[in-house]
Amino acid sequence: MKKYPCVYINQTTGTIYYKVSLGKNEDNKLDQKKSSTDEFGKPFETLEDAYAEVLRVKSDYIKDKNRSKSDTQSFSDYINNVYEPYYSNTVQDSTAYTAKSHFKLMTGYFRTRPLNEITKMDCSNFRSHLLKKYPGKDPRRKASNYANAVWVRFRASLTHAFNMDIIHVQPSAGIDSPAKEKIKTPYWAFNDFKTAMKSFDTSNFRQQWHATIVWFYYFTGVRVSEGTALTWNDVDLNKAEIVINKTFSQDIDGKQILHEHTKTIAGMRTIDLDTQTVDILRRWKLIQPNASANGYVIGESGTVAVSKSTISRLLKSVCKKNNITSITGKSLRKSHTSYLINELNDSNHKYVQQRLGHEKIQTTLDYYAEFDSNDAVRKLKRDNMDKQLKKSGLQLFKTDKKVPKKVLLSN
């Protein structure tokens, strides 16, 4: 006969029963349970039936114990000590750093409210709070993308608590996320770029450094953190190419961390350089302090990588000084794409995708490939169509035929 843990037979009566130890109670005494019937009061017919009841009793005990803990656990304690450490181990460092402000906003709203007492109405009110505090710039929308991001993380935190049996109802389920905005990222047309570059005095060291930074990003389209991480051994001025194979990110405390890889697999790429960009980098390398194989290419010194905030301040100053479109470092990446499409008339989207390091071409098309629709550009596109059709010899009507003044339409 097969034996089962905690299951016994009364040798006198033949009754099957179980006796299980469940740990210690609040008085530090052994908590035991003994019974010859299941949860419905039915006597056990087999040892296997009794063992199944043992497993159920243990499971219920563990759940009850967890419930008693979560009964007093505040939302803030759960976020700070349970969810945030878990979340930080599932995402990139920079994402975890961004999420810190979101978690702070949540805990500031719910404070010491017990986690298991948060209701669907509480969640709806929090959503309304986000809509009101962070309105969107687009008048057709009700909230900013920031509000949407906070809500998504808030709902994910409650889902995790539910999946871990910390709470037994997901109170935010069924409540829609705030609509995301679709705000166009500003960028420089080529004329803006020309205006900016003419404002630099390259006979001055810092001015040449600043000019090199702006030129480099405009003509390569690399991500800001890819550019700051680029070292001279990644640059081959003879072959006129750079290899993008690392990036900076911020850890959960905001400290810069160098990664020997890029944001995506597709980000590991080689980018061709034009002749003037090669010349600008060569001239910069000659005067850059501490330039070396492992030195940072666009750092004021080869030993120190330039920060994203420095680049932001530089661009803000350049835009204000020249009264041109105000952009960020990320906008320079879009400006590069605009240059490829609108100035070079490059219609090979796969080439643009590879150059930007996107895994999906849809990202290139949706967020970066914007057509400059000013009158001069539109006329150029029309002229190009005319030239192509004329060269092809395709013409539906002969040129000596007059265009009819009236066209009769029949049903």
XYZ file of C-alpha atoms in Angstrom:
411
model
C 0.000 0.000 0.000
C 1.345 3.402 -1.013
C 2.085 5.788 1.849
C 1.266 9.506 1.768
C 2.847 12.196 3.958
C 0.648 13.334 6.883
C -2.012 10.654 6.112
C -2.787 7.871 8.625
C -5.192 5.007 9.389
C -6.717 4.515 12.851
C -5.757 0.908 13.594
C -8.819 0.411 15.815
C -11.565 1.876 13.672
C -9.915 1.795 10.242
C -10.745 5.484 9.753
C -8.507 7.419 7.360
C -7.398 10.809 8.657
C -4.688 13.423 8.198
C -2.620 15.393 10.653
C -0.556 18.289 9.295
C 1.698 20.935 10.884
C 1.216 24.360 9.348
C 3.870 26.347 11.154
C 3.716 28.495 14.261
C 0.896 30.809 15.277
C 1.110 34.282 16.847
C 1.771 32.689 20.277
C 4.744 30.850 18.770
C 2.964 27.534 19.275
C 2.768 24.823 16.641
C -0.305 25.269 14.460
C -1.692 21.839 13.547
C -4.810 20.580 11.856
C -6.309 17.101 12.086
C -9.427 15.713 10.376
C -10.998 12.546 8.967
C -13.255 14.448 6.559
C -12.733 16.777 3.590
C -13.818 20.438 3.415
C -17.420 19.312 2.758
C -17.533 16.988 5.767
C -17.290 13.824 3.695
C -15.182 10.986 5.234
C -12.137 9.921 3.220
C -12.591 6.749 1.201
C -8.928 6.418 0.170
C -5.508 7.532 1.363
C -5.174 9.518 -1.875
C -8.332 11.502 -1.046
C -6.901 12.389 2.358
C -3.600 13.495 0.820
C -5.403 15.749 -1.681
C -7.077 17.417 1.306
C -3.650 17.867 2.951
C -2.424 19.752 -0.109
C -5.547 21.929 -0.158
C -5.239 22.780 3.535
C -1.579 23.759 3.127
C -2.366 25.893 0.089
C -5.199 27.716 1.864
C -2.970 28.306 4.888
C -0.271 29.925 2.743
C -2.845 32.103 0.958
C -4.386 33.185 4.257
C -0.981 34.036 5.612
C -0.231 36.174 2.561
C -3.629 37.829 2.901
C -2.911 38.782 6.495
C 0.345 40.405 5.388
C -1.235 42.292 2.495
C -4.092 43.451 4.735
C -1.746 45.978 6.324
C 0.731 46.552 3.497
C 0.415 50.062 2.107
C 0.489 50.818 -1.612
C 3.706 52.810 -1.146
C 5.409 49.941 0.689
C 4.392 47.532 -2.062
C 5.732 49.796 -4.838
C 9.005 50.656 -3.086
C 9.883 47.235 -1.688
C 8.175 44.760 -3.989
C 7.237 46.052 -7.411
C 9.979 48.573 -8.219
C 12.848 46.124 -7.441
C 11.084 43.486 -9.564
C 10.442 45.944 -12.429
C 14.021 47.258 -12.427
C 15.311 43.746 -13.124
C 13.074 43.314 -16.179
C 13.918 46.481 -18.158
C 16.933 48.476 -19.342
C 18.656 50.768 -16.855
C 17.446 53.922 -18.608
C 13.835 52.680 -18.532
C 14.074 51.901 -14.810
C 15.447 55.394 -14.216
C 12.566 56.993 -16.143
C 10.048 54.912 -14.202
C 11.299 56.250 -10.839
C 9.424 59.521 -11.260
C 6.286 57.602 -12.246
C 6.419 55.444 -9.120
C 7.017 58.534 -6.982
C 3.897 60.133 -8.438
C 1.797 57.030 -7.684
C 2.996 56.670 -4.107
C 2.532 60.399 -3.535
C -1.110 60.031 -4.518
C -2.010 56.840 -2.593
C 0.519 57.278 0.241
C -0.258 54.856 3.111
C -3.522 53.570 1.638
C -3.635 49.757 2.168
C -2.991 48.013 -1.124
C -5.928 45.639 -0.781
C -8.342 48.514 -0.107
C -7.759 50.280 -3.428
C -11.030 50.143 -5.352
C -12.004 50.554 -8.979
C -13.317 54.030 -8.120
C -9.935 54.908 -6.574
C -8.248 53.877 -9.817
C -10.710 55.891 -11.886
C -10.085 58.921 -9.681
C -6.332 58.513 -10.083
C -6.784 58.430 -13.857
C -8.822 61.658 -13.656
C -6.075 63.173 -11.499
C -3.507 62.408 -14.215
C -5.733 63.856 -16.934
C -6.145 67.091 -15.003
C -2.575 67.502 -13.796
C -0.871 66.572 -17.089
C -3.038 67.893 -19.935
C -1.867 67.280 -23.479
C -0.681 69.914 -25.943
C -2.971 68.551 -28.621
C -6.442 70.099 -27.937
C -8.148 67.005 -29.349
C -6.603 64.860 -26.605
C -7.339 64.800 -22.899
C -3.935 63.953 -21.484
C -0.255 64.055 -22.260
C 1.833 61.030 -23.151
C 3.391 61.378 -19.688
C 0.006 60.792 -18.054
C -0.493 57.757 -20.274
C 2.910 56.329 -19.310
C 2.215 56.753 -15.569
C -1.181 55.081 -15.902
C 0.223 52.118 -17.835
C 2.852 51.504 -15.132
C 0.287 51.934 -12.361
C -1.980 49.342 -13.928
C 0.958 46.982 -14.484
C 1.901 47.237 -10.795
C -1.591 46.157 -9.741
C -1.597 43.319 -12.262
C 1.654 42.048 -10.756
C 0.153 42.195 -7.246
C -2.852 40.235 -8.506
C -0.698 37.613 -10.256
C 1.349 37.153 -7.077
C -1.823 36.625 -4.979
C -1.038 39.747 -2.952
C -4.437 41.149 -3.895
C -7.407 39.121 -5.094
C -9.040 41.671 -7.384
C -7.368 43.794 -10.063
C -9.152 47.121 -9.397
C -7.865 48.947 -12.504
C -9.048 46.246 -14.911
C -11.506 47.543 -17.479
C -10.504 51.214 -17.103
C -9.183 52.625 -20.373
C -5.767 54.226 -20.609
C -5.633 57.971 -21.381
C -5.325 58.509 -25.136
C -1.762 59.011 -26.345
C -0.887 62.190 -28.187
C 0.698 62.244 -31.604
C 2.800 65.371 -31.415
C 5.228 65.962 -34.259
C 8.868 66.208 -33.257
C 10.407 69.460 -34.558
C 13.412 69.174 -36.830
C 15.761 71.320 -38.896
C 15.262 71.714 -42.616
C 18.581 72.062 -44.433
C 18.315 75.880 -44.439
C 18.055 75.859 -40.632
C 21.158 73.713 -40.459
C 23.087 76.027 -42.803
C 22.104 79.030 -40.672
C 23.312 77.285 -37.527
C 26.665 76.218 -38.992
C 27.443 79.700 -40.364
C 27.106 81.090 -36.830
C 30.114 79.161 -35.474
C 33.581 80.727 -35.366
C 35.789 77.677 -36.004
C 38.958 79.648 -35.176
C 37.838 79.405 -31.535
C 38.440 76.032 -29.832
C 35.069 75.731 -28.080
C 33.219 77.002 -31.139
C 34.926 74.369 -33.286
C 33.999 71.708 -30.724
C 30.367 72.816 -30.754
C 30.285 72.966 -34.544
C 31.737 69.456 -34.727
C 29.036 68.090 -32.408
C 26.152 69.614 -34.367
C 27.614 68.634 -37.761
C 28.352 65.084 -36.615
C 24.804 64.402 -35.428
C 23.157 66.079 -38.422
C 25.150 64.061 -40.965
C 25.132 60.664 -39.214
C 21.684 60.424 -37.609
C 23.011 58.433 -34.645
C 21.152 58.374 -31.333
C 22.465 60.933 -28.843
C 23.818 58.265 -26.470
C 25.429 56.361 -29.362
C 27.289 59.515 -30.370
C 28.489 60.329 -26.862
C 29.810 56.762 -26.488
C 31.680 56.730 -29.834
C 35.454 56.341 -29.464
C 38.186 57.026 -32.009
C 38.866 53.317 -32.528
C 35.293 53.132 -33.893
C 36.179 55.703 -36.556
C 38.026 54.850 -39.778
C 38.747 58.137 -41.517
C 40.507 56.375 -44.413
C 37.492 54.186 -45.162
C 35.152 57.093 -44.330
C 32.989 55.120 -41.912
C 32.095 54.787 -38.248
C 31.039 51.674 -36.341
C 28.201 52.081 -33.839
C 28.550 49.343 -31.213
C 27.922 50.866 -27.779
C 25.785 53.372 -25.952
C 25.333 55.168 -22.659
C 22.288 54.811 -20.441
C 21.296 55.999 -16.975
C 20.969 53.535 -14.130
C 18.174 53.745 -11.561
C 20.134 56.429 -9.681
C 20.727 58.557 -12.782
C 24.406 57.630 -13.168
C 25.744 57.156 -16.710
C 26.545 53.532 -17.562
C 28.468 52.498 -20.698
C 27.099 49.433 -22.486
C 29.067 47.445 -25.055
C 25.972 47.178 -27.224
C 23.314 49.482 -28.659
C 19.635 49.966 -27.826
C 18.614 47.263 -30.312
C 20.381 44.546 -32.299
C 19.761 46.553 -35.462
C 21.587 49.442 -33.798
C 24.915 47.598 -34.205
C 25.809 49.078 -37.575
C 28.359 50.788 -39.818
C 27.617 54.271 -41.158
C 29.289 55.812 -44.214
C 30.642 59.353 -43.922
C 30.753 62.072 -46.558
C 34.069 63.732 -47.421
C 33.426 66.941 -45.478
C 32.395 65.076 -42.305
C 35.650 63.096 -42.543
C 37.594 66.361 -42.861
C 35.776 67.920 -39.874
C 36.478 64.886 -37.663
C 40.130 64.791 -38.777
C 40.604 68.465 -37.925
C 38.899 67.975 -34.548
C 41.087 64.995 -33.663
C 44.205 67.113 -34.258
C 43.247 69.686 -31.616
C 41.198 67.608 -29.151
C 43.009 67.262 -25.799
C 43.859 63.657 -24.870
C 42.697 62.239 -28.201
C 43.479 58.510 -28.278
C 42.128 55.247 -29.679
C 39.887 54.809 -26.636
C 39.087 58.512 -26.347
C 35.569 59.828 -26.823
C 35.182 61.382 -30.273
C 32.905 64.324 -29.463
C 34.074 64.952 -25.909
C 35.708 68.301 -25.158
C 38.545 66.057 -24.027
C 39.072 62.475 -25.162
C 38.947 61.299 -21.559
C 35.469 62.628 -20.774
C 32.276 61.809 -22.662
C 30.050 64.801 -23.377
C 26.729 64.665 -21.515
C 23.257 64.773 -23.065
C 22.478 67.870 -21.018
C 25.490 69.690 -22.521
C 24.237 68.901 -26.021
C 20.742 70.101 -25.087
C 22.091 73.409 -23.773
C 24.229 73.837 -26.889
C 21.275 73.346 -29.239
C 19.044 75.622 -27.185
C 21.654 78.361 -27.384
C 22.213 77.916 -31.142
C 18.478 77.981 -31.905
C 17.886 81.098 -29.797
C 20.906 82.905 -31.220
C 19.882 82.281 -34.840
C 16.098 82.430 -34.369
C 15.616 79.010 -35.974
C 13.432 76.001 -35.126
C 14.039 74.927 -31.524
C 15.222 71.305 -31.446
C 16.738 68.685 -29.143
C 19.440 66.088 -29.676
C 16.811 63.564 -30.725
C 15.497 66.121 -33.227
C 18.890 66.152 -34.958
C 18.318 62.471 -35.704
C 15.029 63.346 -37.387
C 16.745 66.255 -39.155
C 19.232 63.799 -40.659
C 16.350 61.699 -41.973
C 14.731 64.813 -43.440
C 18.030 65.619 -45.156
C 18.219 62.161 -46.724
C 14.633 62.290 -48.000
C 14.146 65.957 -48.882
C 17.614 67.094 -49.928
C 19.168 63.918 -51.320
C 15.792 62.639 -52.594
C 16.632 59.219 -51.169
C 13.542 57.051 -51.550
C 15.236 53.817 -50.456
C 13.576 53.448 -47.069
C 15.575 50.319 -46.229
C 18.784 52.350 -46.557
C 17.384 55.024 -44.227
C 16.241 52.311 -41.785
C 19.710 50.713 -41.714
C 21.426 54.057 -41.247
C 19.201 54.927 -38.278
C 19.533 51.443 -36.766
C 15.810 50.655 -36.543
C 14.650 47.068 -36.153
C 11.334 47.831 -37.892
C 10.969 49.997 -40.973
C 7.602 51.182 -39.633
C 9.463 53.059 -36.897
C 11.441 54.870 -39.588
C 8.311 55.753 -41.527
C 6.101 56.689 -38.560
C 8.454 58.787 -36.469
C 11.351 59.996 -38.602
C 10.492 60.036 -42.320
C 8.742 63.401 -42.549
C 8.304 65.164 -45.878
C 9.194 68.843 -46.049
C 6.076 70.217 -47.751
C 7.121 73.812 -48.501
C 6.300 75.189 -51.975
C 9.854 75.007 -53.324
C 10.245 71.343 -52.363
C 6.837 70.425 -53.776
C 7.701 72.172 -57.085
C 10.983 70.249 -57.210
C 9.126 66.964 -56.736
C 6.691 67.876 -59.542
C 9.579 68.843 -61.843
C 11.242 65.508 -61.101
C 8.061 63.690 -62.101
C 7.876 65.687 -65.335
C 11.499 64.897 -66.160
C 11.050 61.188 -65.433
C 7.921 60.919 -67.595
C 9.510 62.845 -70.451
C 12.583 60.626 -70.317
C 10.410 57.496 -70.348
C 8.561 58.584 -73.479
C 5.187 57.858 -71.905
C 2.506 60.289 -73.060
C -1.198 59.537 -73.225
C -2.063 62.400 -75.661
C 0.039 63.816 -78.478
C 1.305 67.354 -77.921
C -0.302 68.720 -81.119
C -3.805 67.832 -79.906
C -5.756 70.569 -78.192
C -7.135 69.923 -74.729
C -10.944 69.801 -75.055
C -12.699 72.692 -73.336
C -15.632 70.584 -72.253
C -15.814 66.980 -71.211
C -19.238 65.386 -71.538
C -20.089 63.048 -68.707
C -22.574 60.247 -69.246
C -24.205 58.027 -66.675
